[in-house]
Amino acid sequence: MAEVFDVTLNKSDTPLGLADFRDAFSQYDAVLPTVTDRLSAAAFDLAKPRTRILANYGVGFSHIDTARAVQHDMIVTNTPDVLSECTADLAMTLLLMVARRAGEGERELRARQWLGWRPTHMIGTKVSGATLGIVGFGRIGQAMAARAHFGFGMKILVQNRSAVAPETLARCNATQVTALDDLLPQCDFVSLHCPGGVANRHLINGRRLGLMRPDAFLINTARGEVVDEYALAQALWFKTIGGAGLDVYEREPLISPELIGADNLVLLPHLGSATAETREAMGFRVIANLEDFFNGHAPRDRVA
Ligand code: DGY
C-alpha cells in the first residue's frame, strides 16, 4: 500500500477511539477500519470530512454506521470472497470440536486428569450423516455446506432471506426452509452465516433456542450480536441444547463469565479469517478497492 499511497499506519495495533476517527476523517482521503473499530453515528459527528472512502478490512461491516457515512458522501467497501473458505473451515472446526468434545478432552488432559481409555469416557455426538441447518446462504454459508456435504455426508437445510437458486442448492443437495422457526427443530447442528447489524440482532434468542433439539449444537462464526448471549448461557447451563461453538461475541473482547464456565461450549477468539493466506488476500482486496476508487472507477466491493 505504501508503494501506491501516502500511508499512515496505526502501528500500535489497538483500535482508534471516536475522537481519533473524527480526526482521521478530517485529514485522510481514505480510512481503513477493521471489525474492532466501532464507527457509530458519533464517529461521523464532524462538519466537513475529507474522507471519501472507508475501505473496510473484513467482509462484515455492521460496526460501521453506513447511513451516516453515506450522508457524508463516503463510500464503504468490504473484502468478500477471499475469506469464505477459511471462515467455513473454522465453522467446521467449531462444529467438530463441540460435537466430539475436543475442547473438554484437551482441558482434561492438560489438567493431568485423564485416567485412560474406557468405553464410556467423554462420549460425543456423531457428525457424519447428521443434519446441518445453515442460516444465511451467502458465500460463507455455501462454503460451509460444501464441507459438510462432501466431507461428512451431512444433510443440508438452508434458511435465507431470499430464495436461493435451485442450482446453488443442488450443488450440496440442500433444501431451503422458508422460516427459521421451521428449520431449527429439524437440525442436529445449526451454523450461523448471516450478516450482523440491527436487522439480525438476537435472531437467535431464548424462544428460538427453545425450538432447537435438546441435543443439537449452535455454531456462530457470523457476528456476536446475532445470538442473545444471556439466553445462550441459560440454554447451555440448563442443557436445553447440546452445546455451542462460538468465534464471535456480543461485546468483544469481553466474554461473560457464564459462557467461560460452560463446559459444553467451545470458544475461539474471532479467528474465522485468521490465516496468513486470507489476511494477505484481504489486504490486497482493500488495495484493489482503493485503486478502483482513486482511478475513477466504481470500487468492486462497494456496500454503501
Ligand atoms: C470479517 O471479515 O468480517 C471478519 O469477521 C473479520 O475478519
mmCIF file of C-alpha atoms and ligand atoms in Angstrom:
data_model
loop_
_atom_site.group_PDB
_atom_site.id
_atom_site.type_symbol
_atom_site.label_atom_id
_atom_site.label_comp_id
_atom_site.label_asym_id
_atom_site.label_seq_id
_atom_site.Cartn_x
_atom_site.Cartn_y
_atom_site.Cartn_z
ATOM 1 C CA MET A 1 0.000 0.000 0.000
ATOM 2 C CA ALA A 2 2.869 2.322 0.814
ATOM 3 C CA GLU A 3 4.168 1.863 -2.754
ATOM 4 C CA VAL A 4 0.978 3.369 -4.160
ATOM 5 C CA PHE A 5 -0.362 5.724 -1.482
ATOM 6 C CA ASP A 6 0.866 8.103 1.167
ATOM 7 C CA VAL A 7 0.026 5.870 4.120
ATOM 8 C CA THR A 8 -0.273 6.450 7.874
ATOM 9 C CA LEU A 9 -0.372 3.178 9.819
ATOM 10 C CA ASN A 10 -1.857 2.516 13.242
ATOM 11 C CA LYS A 11 1.276 0.729 14.421
ATOM 12 C CA SER A 12 0.010 0.311 17.989
ATOM 13 C CA ASP A 13 -2.419 -2.355 16.692
ATOM 14 C CA THR A 14 -5.106 -1.123 19.116
ATOM 15 C CA PRO A 15 -8.465 0.284 17.971
ATOM 16 C CA LEU A 16 -8.818 4.023 17.482
ATOM 17 C CA GLY A 17 -11.347 5.925 19.618
ATOM 18 C CA LEU A 18 -14.205 8.099 18.342
ATOM 19 C CA ALA A 19 -12.141 11.283 18.534
ATOM 20 C CA ASP A 20 -9.285 9.593 16.636
ATOM 21 C CA PHE A 21 -11.699 8.661 13.886
ATOM 22 C CA ARG A 22 -13.166 12.151 13.657
ATOM 23 C CA ASP A 23 -9.625 13.388 13.405
ATOM 24 C CA ALA A 24 -8.787 10.822 10.708
ATOM 25 C CA PHE A 25 -11.936 11.761 8.748
ATOM 26 C CA SER A 26 -10.788 15.380 8.667
ATOM 27 C CA GLN A 27 -7.235 14.514 7.497
ATOM 28 C CA TYR A 28 -7.275 11.499 5.161
ATOM 29 C CA ASP A 29 -8.883 10.758 1.785
ATOM 30 C CA ALA A 30 -9.322 7.102 2.720
ATOM 31 C CA VAL A 31 -9.675 5.411 6.111
ATOM 32 C CA LEU A 32 -9.312 1.624 6.533
ATOM 33 C CA PRO A 33 -11.138 0.318 9.605
ATOM 34 C CA THR A 34 -11.497 -3.273 10.843
ATOM 35 C CA VAL A 35 -14.195 -5.080 12.801
ATOM 36 C CA THR A 36 -12.748 -3.823 16.108
ATOM 37 C CA ASP A 37 -13.304 -0.175 15.144
ATOM 38 C CA ARG A 38 -16.757 0.882 16.337
ATOM 39 C CA LEU A 39 -17.780 3.511 13.824
ATOM 40 C CA SER A 40 -21.088 4.534 15.359
ATOM 41 C CA ALA A 41 -23.001 7.705 14.409
ATOM 42 C CA ALA A 42 -20.873 9.727 16.858
ATOM 43 C CA ALA A 43 -17.705 8.980 14.868
ATOM 44 C CA PHE A 44 -19.244 10.884 11.963
ATOM 45 C CA ASP A 45 -20.078 13.993 14.014
ATOM 46 C CA LEU A 46 -17.966 16.482 12.147
ATOM 47 C CA ALA A 47 -18.960 19.197 9.719
ATOM 48 C CA LYS A 48 -16.962 18.573 6.563
ATOM 49 C CA PRO A 49 -14.921 15.382 6.471
ATOM 50 C CA ARG A 50 -12.159 14.955 3.926
ATOM 51 C CA THR A 51 -12.542 11.167 3.782
ATOM 52 C CA ARG A 52 -14.247 9.882 0.611
ATOM 53 C CA ILE A 53 -13.879 6.141 1.114
ATOM 54 C CA LEU A 54 -13.978 3.752 4.072
ATOM 55 C CA ALA A 55 -12.242 0.612 2.782
ATOM 56 C CA ASN A 56 -13.045 -1.914 5.496
ATOM 57 C CA TYR A 57 -10.552 -4.730 6.104
ATOM 58 C CA GLY A 58 -13.092 -7.555 6.510
ATOM 59 C CA VAL A 59 -16.334 -8.748 4.975
ATOM 60 C CA GLY A 60 -18.728 -7.815 7.815
ATOM 61 C CA PHE A 61 -19.437 -4.109 8.190
ATOM 62 C CA SER A 62 -22.084 -3.915 10.915
ATOM 63 C CA HIS A 63 -19.545 -1.966 13.037
ATOM 64 C CA ILE A 64 -19.893 0.976 10.627
ATOM 65 C CA ASP A 65 -22.921 3.277 10.643
ATOM 66 C CA THR A 66 -23.139 3.189 6.856
ATOM 67 C CA ALA A 67 -26.149 5.556 6.758
ATOM 68 C CA ARG A 68 -24.080 8.276 8.459
ATOM 69 C CA ALA A 69 -21.125 7.542 6.165
ATOM 70 C CA VAL A 70 -23.348 7.925 3.103
ATOM 71 C CA GLN A 71 -24.744 11.219 4.461
ATOM 72 C CA HIS A 72 -21.169 12.488 4.333
ATOM 73 C CA ASP A 73 -20.775 11.155 0.762
ATOM 74 C CA MET A 74 -18.365 8.463 1.909
ATOM 75 C CA ILE A 75 -18.283 5.183 0.012
ATOM 76 C CA VAL A 76 -17.916 1.977 2.042
ATOM 77 C CA THR A 77 -16.248 -1.199 0.696
ATOM 78 C CA ASN A 78 -15.505 -4.625 2.200
ATOM 79 C CA THR A 79 -13.445 -7.753 1.365
ATOM 80 C CA PRO A 80 -15.791 -10.569 0.286
ATOM 81 C CA ASP A 81 -14.854 -13.928 -1.308
ATOM 82 C CA VAL A 82 -11.262 -14.137 -0.084
ATOM 83 C CA LEU A 83 -12.181 -15.228 3.451
ATOM 84 C CA SER A 84 -15.108 -17.566 2.708
ATOM 85 C CA GLU A 85 -13.100 -20.796 2.714
ATOM 86 C CA CYS A 86 -11.124 -20.102 5.889
ATOM 87 C CA THR A 87 -14.214 -18.895 7.763
ATOM 88 C CA ALA A 88 -16.107 -22.042 6.727
ATOM 89 C CA ASP A 89 -13.088 -24.136 7.774
ATOM 90 C CA LEU A 90 -13.268 -22.526 11.210
ATOM 91 C CA ALA A 91 -17.032 -23.070 11.485
ATOM 92 C CA MET A 92 -16.403 -26.749 10.736
ATOM 93 C CA THR A 93 -13.596 -26.773 13.309
ATOM 94 C CA LEU A 94 -16.016 -25.493 15.966
ATOM 95 C CA LEU A 95 -18.702 -27.961 14.892
ATOM 96 C CA LEU A 96 -16.331 -30.916 15.152
ATOM 97 C CA MET A 97 -14.776 -29.689 18.400
ATOM 98 C CA VAL A 98 -18.060 -29.269 20.222
ATOM 99 C CA ALA A 99 -19.621 -32.463 18.855
ATOM 100 C CA ARG A 100 -16.582 -34.575 19.719
ATOM 101 C CA ARG A 101 -15.850 -32.691 22.974
ATOM 102 C CA ALA A 102 -12.347 -31.810 21.776
ATOM 103 C CA GLY A 103 -12.047 -28.724 23.996
ATOM 104 C CA GLU A 104 -13.206 -30.625 27.065
ATOM 105 C CA GLY A 105 -10.855 -33.503 26.250
ATOM 106 C CA GLU A 106 -7.857 -31.247 25.870
ATOM 107 C CA ARG A 107 -8.656 -29.420 29.119
ATOM 108 C CA GLU A 108 -8.898 -32.733 30.958
ATOM 109 C CA LEU A 109 -5.598 -33.957 29.574
ATOM 110 C CA ARG A 110 -3.702 -30.715 30.256
ATOM 111 C CA ALA A 111 -5.052 -30.773 33.821
ATOM 112 C CA ARG A 112 -3.478 -34.248 34.075
ATOM 113 C CA GLN A 113 -6.858 -35.730 34.935
ATOM 114 C CA TRP A 114 -7.100 -38.278 32.119
ATOM 115 C CA LEU A 115 -7.436 -41.765 33.566
ATOM 116 C CA GLY A 116 -7.008 -43.619 30.263
ATOM 117 C CA TRP A 117 -9.285 -45.178 27.633
ATOM 118 C CA ARG A 118 -12.587 -46.518 28.812
ATOM 119 C CA PRO A 119 -15.798 -47.413 26.946
ATOM 120 C CA THR A 120 -17.883 -44.592 28.372
ATOM 121 C CA HIS A 121 -15.258 -41.859 28.504
ATOM 122 C CA MET A 122 -16.207 -38.456 27.081
ATOM 123 C CA ILE A 123 -18.821 -39.715 24.658
ATOM 124 C CA GLY A 124 -19.660 -37.208 21.944
ATOM 125 C CA THR A 125 -22.046 -36.906 19.023
ATOM 126 C CA LYS A 126 -21.553 -38.365 15.537
ATOM 127 C CA VAL A 127 -21.176 -35.668 12.884
ATOM 128 C CA SER A 128 -21.161 -37.759 9.709
ATOM 129 C CA GLY A 129 -24.654 -38.114 8.259
ATOM 130 C CA ALA A 130 -26.243 -35.632 10.708
ATOM 131 C CA THR A 131 -28.499 -32.738 9.634
ATOM 132 C CA LEU A 132 -26.948 -29.269 9.410
ATOM 133 C CA GLY A 133 -29.080 -26.129 9.255
ATOM 134 C CA ILE A 134 -27.331 -23.157 7.646
ATOM 135 C CA VAL A 135 -28.724 -19.708 8.436
ATOM 136 C CA GLY A 136 -27.648 -17.292 5.683
ATOM 137 C CA PHE A 137 -26.656 -18.916 2.399
ATOM 138 C CA GLY A 138 -24.158 -16.411 1.028
ATOM 139 C CA ARG A 139 -20.595 -17.272 0.082
ATOM 140 C CA ILE A 140 -19.544 -18.470 3.553
ATOM 141 C CA GLY A 141 -22.763 -20.418 4.133
ATOM 142 C CA GLN A 142 -22.280 -22.174 0.793
ATOM 143 C CA ALA A 143 -18.629 -22.978 1.597
ATOM 144 C CA MET A 144 -19.799 -24.485 4.904
ATOM 145 C CA ALA A 145 -22.461 -26.538 3.109
ATOM 146 C CA ALA A 146 -19.846 -27.922 0.692
ATOM 147 C CA ARG A 147 -17.589 -29.015 3.560
ATOM 148 C CA ALA A 148 -20.452 -30.626 5.460
ATOM 149 C CA HIS A 149 -21.978 -32.338 2.425
ATOM 150 C CA PHE A 150 -18.879 -33.589 0.602
ATOM 151 C CA GLY A 151 -16.694 -34.137 3.662
ATOM 152 C CA PHE A 152 -19.190 -35.510 6.160
ATOM 153 C CA GLY A 153 -22.228 -36.629 4.153
ATOM 154 C CA MET A 154 -24.439 -34.259 6.134
ATOM 155 C CA LYS A 155 -27.988 -33.424 5.112
ATOM 156 C CA ILE A 156 -28.153 -29.668 4.463
ATOM 157 C CA LEU A 157 -31.120 -27.428 5.268
ATOM 158 C CA VAL A 158 -30.899 -23.744 4.432
ATOM 159 C CA GLN A 159 -32.670 -20.630 5.676
ATOM 160 C CA ASN A 160 -32.013 -17.445 3.745
ATOM 161 C CA ARG A 161 -33.899 -14.156 3.485
ATOM 162 C CA SER A 162 -34.284 -14.512 -0.325
ATOM 163 C CA ALA A 163 -34.948 -17.585 -2.440
ATOM 164 C CA VAL A 164 -31.743 -19.483 -3.265
ATOM 165 C CA ALA A 165 -31.282 -20.530 -6.916
ATOM 166 C CA PRO A 166 -32.145 -24.231 -7.389
ATOM 167 C CA GLU A 167 -28.737 -24.943 -8.976
ATOM 168 C CA THR A 168 -26.962 -23.455 -5.918
ATOM 169 C CA LEU A 169 -28.988 -25.686 -3.589
ATOM 170 C CA ALA A 170 -28.464 -28.701 -5.860
ATOM 171 C CA ARG A 171 -24.648 -28.462 -5.524
ATOM 172 C CA CYS A 172 -24.941 -29.748 -1.966
ATOM 173 C CA ASN A 173 -28.307 -31.454 -2.305
ATOM 174 C CA ALA A 174 -29.611 -28.749 0.062
ATOM 175 C CA THR A 175 -33.233 -27.889 0.818
ATOM 176 C CA GLN A 176 -34.365 -24.339 1.583
ATOM 177 C CA VAL A 177 -36.749 -23.933 4.520
ATOM 178 C CA THR A 178 -38.704 -20.666 4.455
ATOM 179 C CA ALA A 179 -38.940 -19.883 8.169
ATOM 180 C CA LEU A 180 -36.124 -20.090 10.719
ATOM 181 C CA ASP A 181 -38.644 -21.391 13.260
ATOM 182 C CA ASP A 182 -39.322 -24.364 10.971
ATOM 183 C CA LEU A 183 -35.630 -25.068 10.347
ATOM 184 C CA LEU A 184 -34.430 -25.124 13.975
ATOM 185 C CA PRO A 185 -36.367 -28.184 15.232
ATOM 186 C CA GLN A 186 -35.133 -30.266 12.273
ATOM 187 C CA CYS A 187 -31.383 -29.833 12.839
ATOM 188 C CA ASP A 188 -28.643 -31.637 14.749
ATOM 189 C CA PHE A 189 -26.372 -28.644 14.100
ATOM 190 C CA VAL A 190 -27.217 -25.019 13.274
ATOM 191 C CA SER A 191 -24.479 -22.807 11.822
ATOM 192 C CA LEU A 192 -24.966 -19.043 11.509
ATOM 193 C CA HIS A 193 -23.663 -17.289 8.386
ATOM 194 C CA CYS A 194 -25.987 -14.290 8.118
ATOM 195 C CA PRO A 195 -24.915 -10.631 8.407
ATOM 196 C CA GLY A 196 -24.906 -8.884 11.785
ATOM 197 C CA GLY A 197 -26.364 -5.454 12.444
ATOM 198 C CA VAL A 198 -29.686 -4.233 13.770
ATOM 199 C CA ALA A 199 -31.790 -6.411 11.454
ATOM 200 C CA ASN A 200 -30.351 -9.668 12.830
ATOM 201 C CA ARG A 201 -29.698 -8.621 16.439
ATOM 202 C CA HIS A 202 -30.712 -11.535 18.712
ATOM 203 C CA LEU A 203 -32.068 -13.505 15.765
ATOM 204 C CA ILE A 204 -31.216 -16.480 17.970
ATOM 205 C CA ASN A 205 -32.996 -15.588 21.200
ATOM 206 C CA GLY A 206 -34.344 -17.629 24.099
ATOM 207 C CA ARG A 207 -37.506 -18.612 22.237
ATOM 208 C CA ARG A 208 -35.589 -19.836 19.189
ATOM 209 C CA LEU A 209 -33.022 -21.701 21.302
ATOM 210 C CA GLY A 210 -36.070 -23.422 22.772
ATOM 211 C CA LEU A 211 -37.013 -24.604 19.271
ATOM 212 C CA MET A 212 -33.696 -26.439 18.889
ATOM 213 C CA ARG A 213 -33.464 -30.126 19.764
ATOM 214 C CA PRO A 214 -32.149 -30.784 23.289
ATOM 215 C CA ASP A 215 -29.073 -32.492 21.828
ATOM 216 C CA ALA A 216 -28.456 -30.005 18.979
ATOM 217 C CA PHE A 217 -25.447 -27.675 18.667
ATOM 218 C CA LEU A 218 -25.257 -23.990 17.685
ATOM 219 C CA ILE A 219 -22.226 -22.629 15.798
ATOM 220 C CA ASN A 220 -21.622 -18.878 15.375
ATOM 221 C CA THR A 221 -18.855 -17.529 13.152
ATOM 222 C CA ALA A 222 -21.051 -14.668 11.859
ATOM 223 C CA ARG A 223 -21.443 -11.800 14.307
ATOM 224 C CA GLY A 224 -21.835 -11.799 18.092
ATOM 225 C CA GLU A 225 -24.998 -9.709 18.093
ATOM 226 C CA VAL A 226 -26.884 -12.402 16.143
ATOM 227 C CA VAL A 227 -27.092 -14.511 19.337
ATOM 228 C CA ASP A 228 -28.552 -13.378 22.658
ATOM 229 C CA GLU A 229 -25.598 -14.500 24.789
ATOM 230 C CA TYR A 230 -27.549 -14.406 28.046
ATOM 231 C CA ALA A 231 -30.191 -16.744 26.587
ATOM 232 C CA LEU A 232 -27.459 -18.967 25.147
ATOM 233 C CA ALA A 233 -25.704 -19.222 28.527
ATOM 234 C CA GLN A 234 -29.017 -20.306 30.084
ATOM 235 C CA ALA A 235 -29.585 -22.904 27.348
ATOM 236 C CA LEU A 236 -26.067 -24.272 27.901
ATOM 237 C CA TRP A 237 -26.266 -24.380 31.691
ATOM 238 C CA PHE A 238 -29.771 -25.876 31.768
ATOM 239 C CA LYS A 239 -28.777 -28.187 28.894
ATOM 240 C CA THR A 240 -31.791 -27.346 26.761
ATOM 241 C CA ILE A 241 -29.373 -27.639 23.814
ATOM 242 C CA GLY A 242 -26.397 -29.974 23.461
ATOM 243 C CA GLY A 243 -23.706 -27.305 23.179
ATOM 244 C CA ALA A 244 -22.311 -24.449 21.125
ATOM 245 C CA GLY A 245 -19.201 -23.251 19.329
ATOM 246 C CA LEU A 246 -18.530 -19.512 19.181
ATOM 247 C CA ASP A 247 -15.945 -17.434 17.337
ATOM 248 C CA VAL A 248 -17.732 -14.086 17.756
ATOM 249 C CA TYR A 249 -19.284 -12.332 20.775
ATOM 250 C CA GLU A 250 -21.705 -9.548 21.627
ATOM 251 C CA ARG A 251 -19.135 -7.406 23.467
ATOM 252 C CA GLU A 252 -15.774 -8.458 22.002
ATOM 253 C CA PRO A 253 -13.258 -8.903 23.508
ATOM 254 C CA LEU A 254 -15.333 -9.249 26.703
ATOM 255 C CA ILE A 255 -16.756 -12.710 27.317
ATOM 256 C CA SER A 256 -19.365 -13.200 30.019
ATOM 257 C CA PRO A 257 -18.358 -15.446 32.956
ATOM 258 C CA GLU A 258 -21.445 -17.585 32.328
ATOM 259 C CA LEU A 259 -20.056 -18.515 28.917
ATOM 260 C CA ILE A 260 -16.482 -19.018 30.130
ATOM 261 C CA GLY A 261 -17.703 -21.523 32.722
ATOM 262 C CA ALA A 262 -19.872 -23.605 30.358
ATOM 263 C CA ASP A 263 -18.190 -26.932 29.576
ATOM 264 C CA ASN A 264 -20.413 -27.743 26.594
ATOM 265 C CA LEU A 265 -19.133 -24.650 24.776
ATOM 266 C CA VAL A 266 -16.077 -24.162 22.551
ATOM 267 C CA LEU A 267 -14.764 -20.587 22.472
ATOM 268 C CA LEU A 268 -12.370 -19.143 19.912
ATOM 269 C CA PRO A 269 -11.142 -15.521 19.736
ATOM 270 C CA HIS A 270 -12.633 -14.339 16.389
ATOM 271 C CA LEU A 271 -10.258 -16.413 14.239
ATOM 272 C CA GLY A 272 -12.517 -17.002 11.203
ATOM 273 C CA SER A 273 -10.278 -15.270 8.671
ATOM 274 C CA ALA A 274 -7.048 -15.663 10.628
ATOM 275 C CA THR A 275 -4.756 -17.484 8.198
ATOM 276 C CA ALA A 276 -1.704 -15.891 6.600
ATOM 277 C CA GLU A 277 -3.129 -16.542 3.115
ATOM 278 C CA THR A 278 -6.515 -14.989 3.843
ATOM 279 C CA ARG A 279 -5.329 -11.968 5.829
ATOM 280 C CA GLU A 280 -2.922 -11.154 2.985
ATOM 281 C CA ALA A 281 -5.665 -11.609 0.371
ATOM 282 C CA MET A 282 -7.950 -9.320 2.401
ATOM 283 C CA GLY A 283 -5.244 -6.662 2.355
ATOM 284 C CA PHE A 284 -4.864 -6.908 -1.425
ATOM 285 C CA ARG A 285 -8.657 -6.695 -1.772
ATOM 286 C CA VAL A 286 -8.618 -3.431 0.205
ATOM 287 C CA ILE A 287 -5.906 -2.090 -2.115
ATOM 288 C CA ALA A 288 -7.899 -3.154 -5.195
ATOM 289 C CA ASN A 289 -10.904 -1.191 -3.943
ATOM 290 C CA LEU A 290 -8.783 1.874 -3.245
ATOM 291 C CA GLU A 291 -7.184 1.679 -6.676
ATOM 292 C CA ASP A 292 -10.602 1.337 -8.327
ATOM 293 C CA PHE A 293 -11.827 4.393 -6.457
ATOM 294 C CA PHE A 294 -8.828 6.670 -6.913
ATOM 295 C CA ASN A 295 -8.564 5.705 -10.609
ATOM 296 C CA GLY A 296 -12.114 6.954 -11.063
ATOM 297 C CA HIS A 297 -13.878 3.563 -11.264
ATOM 298 C CA ALA A 298 -16.650 2.056 -9.153
ATOM 299 C CA PRO A 299 -14.958 0.103 -6.318
ATOM 300 C CA ARG A 300 -15.548 -3.605 -6.900
ATOM 301 C CA ASP A 301 -16.818 -4.282 -3.370
ATOM 302 C CA ARG A 302 -18.932 -1.248 -2.621
ATOM 303 C CA VAL A 303 -21.507 -1.979 0.101
ATOM 304 C CA ALA A 304 -22.739 1.592 0.740
HETATM 305 C C1 DGY B 1 -14.888 -10.237 8.803
HETATM 306 O O1 DGY B 1 -14.210 -10.190 7.787
HETATM 307 O O2 DGY B 1 -15.982 -9.703 8.883
HETATM 308 C C2 DGY B 1 -14.329 -10.981 9.961
HETATM 309 O O3 DGY B 1 -15.230 -11.153 10.962
HETATM 310 C C3 DGY B 1 -13.074 -10.325 10.445
HETATM 311 O O4 DGY B 1 -12.092 -10.843 9.641
#
